Every structure is written in C-alpha cells, then in structure tokens.
PDB file of C-alpha atoms in Angstrom:
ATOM      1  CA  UNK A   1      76.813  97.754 121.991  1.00 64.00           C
ATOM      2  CA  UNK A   2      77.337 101.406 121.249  1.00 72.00           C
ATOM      3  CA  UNK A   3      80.672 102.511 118.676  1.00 72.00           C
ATOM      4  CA  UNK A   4      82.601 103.684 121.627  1.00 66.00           C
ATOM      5  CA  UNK A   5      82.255 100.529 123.649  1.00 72.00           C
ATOM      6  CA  UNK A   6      82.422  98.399 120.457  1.00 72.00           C
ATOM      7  CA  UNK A   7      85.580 100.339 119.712  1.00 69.00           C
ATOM      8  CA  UNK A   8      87.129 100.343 123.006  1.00 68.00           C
ATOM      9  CA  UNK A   9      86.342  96.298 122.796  1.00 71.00           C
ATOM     10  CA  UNK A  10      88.169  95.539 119.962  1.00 68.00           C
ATOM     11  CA  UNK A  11      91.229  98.086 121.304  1.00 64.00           C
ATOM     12  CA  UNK A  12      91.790  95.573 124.399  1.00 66.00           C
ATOM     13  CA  UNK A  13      91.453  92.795 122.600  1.00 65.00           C
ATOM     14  CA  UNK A  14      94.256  93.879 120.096  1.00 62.00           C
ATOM     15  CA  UNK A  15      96.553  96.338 122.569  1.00 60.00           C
ATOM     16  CA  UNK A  16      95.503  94.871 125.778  1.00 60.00           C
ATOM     17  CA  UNK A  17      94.461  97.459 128.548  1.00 60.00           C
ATOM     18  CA  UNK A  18      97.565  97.117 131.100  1.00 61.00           C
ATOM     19  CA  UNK A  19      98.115 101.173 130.276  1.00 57.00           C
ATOM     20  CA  UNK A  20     101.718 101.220 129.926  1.00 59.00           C
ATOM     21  CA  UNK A  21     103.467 103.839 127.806  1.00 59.00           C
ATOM     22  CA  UNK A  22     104.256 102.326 124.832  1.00 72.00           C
ATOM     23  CA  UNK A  23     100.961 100.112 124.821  1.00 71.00           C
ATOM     24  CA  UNK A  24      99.134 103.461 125.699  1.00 75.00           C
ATOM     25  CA  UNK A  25     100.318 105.093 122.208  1.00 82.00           C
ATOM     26  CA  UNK A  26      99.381 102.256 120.158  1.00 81.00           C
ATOM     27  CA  UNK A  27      96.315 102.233 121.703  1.00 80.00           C
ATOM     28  CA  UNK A  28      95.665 105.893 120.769  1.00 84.00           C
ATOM     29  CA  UNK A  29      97.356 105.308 117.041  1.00 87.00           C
ATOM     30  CA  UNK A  30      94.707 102.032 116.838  1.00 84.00           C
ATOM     31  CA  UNK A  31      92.160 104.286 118.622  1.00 85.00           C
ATOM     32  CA  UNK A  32      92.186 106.838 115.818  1.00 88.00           C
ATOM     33  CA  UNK A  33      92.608 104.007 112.893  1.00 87.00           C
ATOM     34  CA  UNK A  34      89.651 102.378 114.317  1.00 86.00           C
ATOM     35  CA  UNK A  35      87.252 105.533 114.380  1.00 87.00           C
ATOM     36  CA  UNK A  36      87.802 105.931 110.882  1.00 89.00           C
ATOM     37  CA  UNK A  37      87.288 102.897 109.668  1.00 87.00           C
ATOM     38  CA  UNK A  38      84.120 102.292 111.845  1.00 85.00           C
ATOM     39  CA  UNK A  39      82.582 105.632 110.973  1.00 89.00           C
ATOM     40  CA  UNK A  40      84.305 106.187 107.412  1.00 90.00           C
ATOM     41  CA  UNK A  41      84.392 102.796 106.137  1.00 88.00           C
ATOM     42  CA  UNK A  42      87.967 102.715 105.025  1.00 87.00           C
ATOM     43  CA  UNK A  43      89.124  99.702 102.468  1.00 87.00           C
ATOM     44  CA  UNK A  44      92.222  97.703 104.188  1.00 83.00           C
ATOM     45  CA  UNK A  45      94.847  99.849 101.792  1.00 86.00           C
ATOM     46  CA  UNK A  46      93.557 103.399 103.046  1.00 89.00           C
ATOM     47  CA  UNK A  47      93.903 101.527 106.697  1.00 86.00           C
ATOM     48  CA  UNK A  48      96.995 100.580 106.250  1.00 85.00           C
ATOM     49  CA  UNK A  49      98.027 104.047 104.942  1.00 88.00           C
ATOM     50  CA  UNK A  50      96.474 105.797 107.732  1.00 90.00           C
ATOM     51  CA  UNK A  51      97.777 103.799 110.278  1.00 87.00           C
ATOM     52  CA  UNK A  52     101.182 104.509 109.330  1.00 87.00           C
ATOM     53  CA  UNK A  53     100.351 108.252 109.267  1.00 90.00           C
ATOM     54  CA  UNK A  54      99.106 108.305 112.369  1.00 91.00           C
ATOM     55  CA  UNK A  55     102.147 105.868 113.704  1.00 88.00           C
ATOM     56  CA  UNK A  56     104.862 108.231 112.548  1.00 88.00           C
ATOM     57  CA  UNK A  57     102.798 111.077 114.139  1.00 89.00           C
ATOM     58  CA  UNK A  58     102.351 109.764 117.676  1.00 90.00           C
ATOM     59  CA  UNK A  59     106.333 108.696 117.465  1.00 86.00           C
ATOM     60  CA  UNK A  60     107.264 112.965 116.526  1.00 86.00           C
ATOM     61  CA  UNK A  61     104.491 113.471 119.008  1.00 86.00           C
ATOM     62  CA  UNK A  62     106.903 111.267 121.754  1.00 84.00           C
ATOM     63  CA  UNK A  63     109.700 112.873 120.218  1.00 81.00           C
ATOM     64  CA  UNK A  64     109.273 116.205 120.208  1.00 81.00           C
ATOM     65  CA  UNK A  65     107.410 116.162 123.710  1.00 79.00           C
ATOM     66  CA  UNK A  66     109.965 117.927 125.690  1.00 77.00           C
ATOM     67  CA  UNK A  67     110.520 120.730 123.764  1.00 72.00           C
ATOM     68  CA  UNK A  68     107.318 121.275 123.226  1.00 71.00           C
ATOM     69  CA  UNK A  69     106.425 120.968 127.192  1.00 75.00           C
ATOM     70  CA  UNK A  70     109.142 123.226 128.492  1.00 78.00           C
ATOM     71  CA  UNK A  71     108.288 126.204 125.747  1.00 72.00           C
ATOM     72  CA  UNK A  72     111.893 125.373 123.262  1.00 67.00           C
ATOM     73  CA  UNK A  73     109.204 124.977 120.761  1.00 67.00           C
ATOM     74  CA  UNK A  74     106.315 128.015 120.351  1.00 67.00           C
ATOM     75  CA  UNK A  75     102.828 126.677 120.375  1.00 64.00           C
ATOM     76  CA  UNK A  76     101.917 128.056 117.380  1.00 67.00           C
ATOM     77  CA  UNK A  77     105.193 127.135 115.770  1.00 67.00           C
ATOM     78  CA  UNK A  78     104.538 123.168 116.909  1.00 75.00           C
ATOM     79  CA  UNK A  79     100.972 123.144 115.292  1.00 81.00           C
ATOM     80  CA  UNK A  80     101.798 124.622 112.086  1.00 86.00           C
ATOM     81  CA  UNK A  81     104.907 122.090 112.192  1.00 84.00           C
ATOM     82  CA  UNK A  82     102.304 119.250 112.871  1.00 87.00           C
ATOM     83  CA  UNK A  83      99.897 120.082 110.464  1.00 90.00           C
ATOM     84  CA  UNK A  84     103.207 120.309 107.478  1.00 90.00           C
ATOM     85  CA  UNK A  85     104.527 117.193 108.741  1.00 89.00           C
ATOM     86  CA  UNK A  86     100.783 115.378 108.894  1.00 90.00           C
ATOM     87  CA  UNK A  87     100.143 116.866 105.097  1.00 93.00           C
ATOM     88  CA  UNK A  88     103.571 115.223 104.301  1.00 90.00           C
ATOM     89  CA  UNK A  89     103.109 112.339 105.743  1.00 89.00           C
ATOM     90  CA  UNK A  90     100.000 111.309 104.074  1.00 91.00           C
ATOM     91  CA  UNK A  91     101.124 112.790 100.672  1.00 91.00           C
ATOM     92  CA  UNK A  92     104.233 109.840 101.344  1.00 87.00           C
ATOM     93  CA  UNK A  93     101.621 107.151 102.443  1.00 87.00           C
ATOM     94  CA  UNK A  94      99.391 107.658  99.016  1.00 89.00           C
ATOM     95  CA  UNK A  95     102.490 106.595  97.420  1.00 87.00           C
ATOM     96  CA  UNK A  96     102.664 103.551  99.346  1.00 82.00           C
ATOM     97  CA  UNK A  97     102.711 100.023  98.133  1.00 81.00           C
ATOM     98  CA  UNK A  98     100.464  98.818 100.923  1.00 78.00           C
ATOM     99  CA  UNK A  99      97.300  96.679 100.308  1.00 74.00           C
ATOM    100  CA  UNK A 100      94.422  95.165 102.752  1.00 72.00           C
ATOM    101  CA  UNK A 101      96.704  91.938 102.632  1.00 78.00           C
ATOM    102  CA  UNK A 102     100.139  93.725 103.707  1.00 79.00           C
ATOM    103  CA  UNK A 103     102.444  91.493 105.604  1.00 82.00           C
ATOM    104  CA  UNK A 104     103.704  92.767 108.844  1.00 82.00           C
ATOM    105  CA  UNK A 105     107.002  92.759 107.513  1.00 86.00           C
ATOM    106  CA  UNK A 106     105.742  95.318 104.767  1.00 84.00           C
ATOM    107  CA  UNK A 107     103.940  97.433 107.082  1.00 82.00           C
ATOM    108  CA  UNK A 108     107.082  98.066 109.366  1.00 83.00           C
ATOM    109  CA  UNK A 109     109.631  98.821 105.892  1.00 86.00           C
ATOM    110  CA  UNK A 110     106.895 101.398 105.313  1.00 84.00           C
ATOM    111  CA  UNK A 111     106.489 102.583 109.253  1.00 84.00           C
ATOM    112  CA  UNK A 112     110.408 102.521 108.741  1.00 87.00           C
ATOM    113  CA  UNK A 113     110.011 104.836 105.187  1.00 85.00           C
ATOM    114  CA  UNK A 114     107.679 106.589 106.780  1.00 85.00           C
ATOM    115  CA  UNK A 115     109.922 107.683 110.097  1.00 85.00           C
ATOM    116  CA  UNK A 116     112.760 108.360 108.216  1.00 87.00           C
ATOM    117  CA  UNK A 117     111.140 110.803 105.825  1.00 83.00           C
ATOM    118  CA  UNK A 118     109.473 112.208 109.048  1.00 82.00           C
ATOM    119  CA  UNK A 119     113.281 112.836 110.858  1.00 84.00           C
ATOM    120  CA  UNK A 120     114.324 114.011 107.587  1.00 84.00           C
ATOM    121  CA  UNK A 121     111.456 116.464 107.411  1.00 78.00           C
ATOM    122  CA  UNK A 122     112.372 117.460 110.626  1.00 78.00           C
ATOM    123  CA  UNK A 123     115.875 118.422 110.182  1.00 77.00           C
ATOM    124  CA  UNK A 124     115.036 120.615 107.967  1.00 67.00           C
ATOM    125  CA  UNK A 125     112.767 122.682 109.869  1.00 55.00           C
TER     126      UNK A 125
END
C-alpha cells in the first residue's frame, strides 16, 4: 500500500470519512500529524506537540476565515501573522509537559493552553 493510501487508511479509521466540517478539520490537523510522523519518524512527545500546533492553527485558520476571505485582513499581512503565530505556537508546545503516554484529558488542558495563548497573541496584533 503506498504512504498516501496507507495514510488516508488510518485517517478514516480514526476521523471517519462522512466529510463534515468539523470532522473535515481534524482530518486535515491528523492529515498533517500523520505525514510527519510517517515520513519524519516523530517520538509520541514531538506528536503530541505538533498536533497541538497544528490544532490551534486550523482553529485561527476557522477563526480568522472571514476576514481573511472578504479582504479585512491583507494577504500579506495574514501570512506573516500565520507564520508569527505558528513560530509561537511551537516555541509554547516545546515547553509542554506532554509525553507519548498523554491522557486525553492532558492533551485538551494543553489544546486549551495552547488556544488561549493563541487568542491572546491575537489581541495583540
């Protein structure tokens, strides 16, 4: 089975494939996790930490969607914006107390960390 069928394999088995909104960003936030791990080889902690990144960043992507789609935001503006808020982001999630083993429980307090930092970050631009 090739990476991108393996990949999309394991996505339906752990999303599902029904293609509604929500499910369809967790899909692309599990998509992305995935990738690396397959092709990088990430331990469970630097999983964990990434998946939070990349969590927090498809919510300000859902967010911030509007403005960016009806021109309140400047292209430019938005991807210099993203590109801060990723570099943030992962700065927070190296600090992290996350491990391979990390409860759900943990995972959302630091999803939770993670989005408030994120809305905090983003008042202030």
């Amino acid at each position: 089975m090739s990476s991108l069928k393996r990949a999309n394999a394991i996505l339906n088995a752990v999303v599902g494939a029904d293609g509604g909104i929500e499910e369809t960003e967790l899909r692309h936030v599990n998509g992305r996790v995935l990738k690396q791990v397959l092709n990088d080889g990430l331990d469970g902690a630097a999983a964990v930490r990434l998946y939070v990144v990349e969590y927090v960043m498809q919510v300000w992507a859902t967010e911030t969607a509007e403005a960016r789609r009806n021109g309140a935001t400047a292209a430019t503006a938005s991807a210099d914006t993203e590109r801060q808020l990723r570099n943030a982001l992962v700065a927070k999630a190296r600090q992290l107390q996350v491990a391979a083993s990390s409860t759900a429980t943990e995972i959302r307090s630091a999803i939770s960390t993670s989005l408030s930092s994120m809305r905090r970050l983003m008042k202030g631009s």
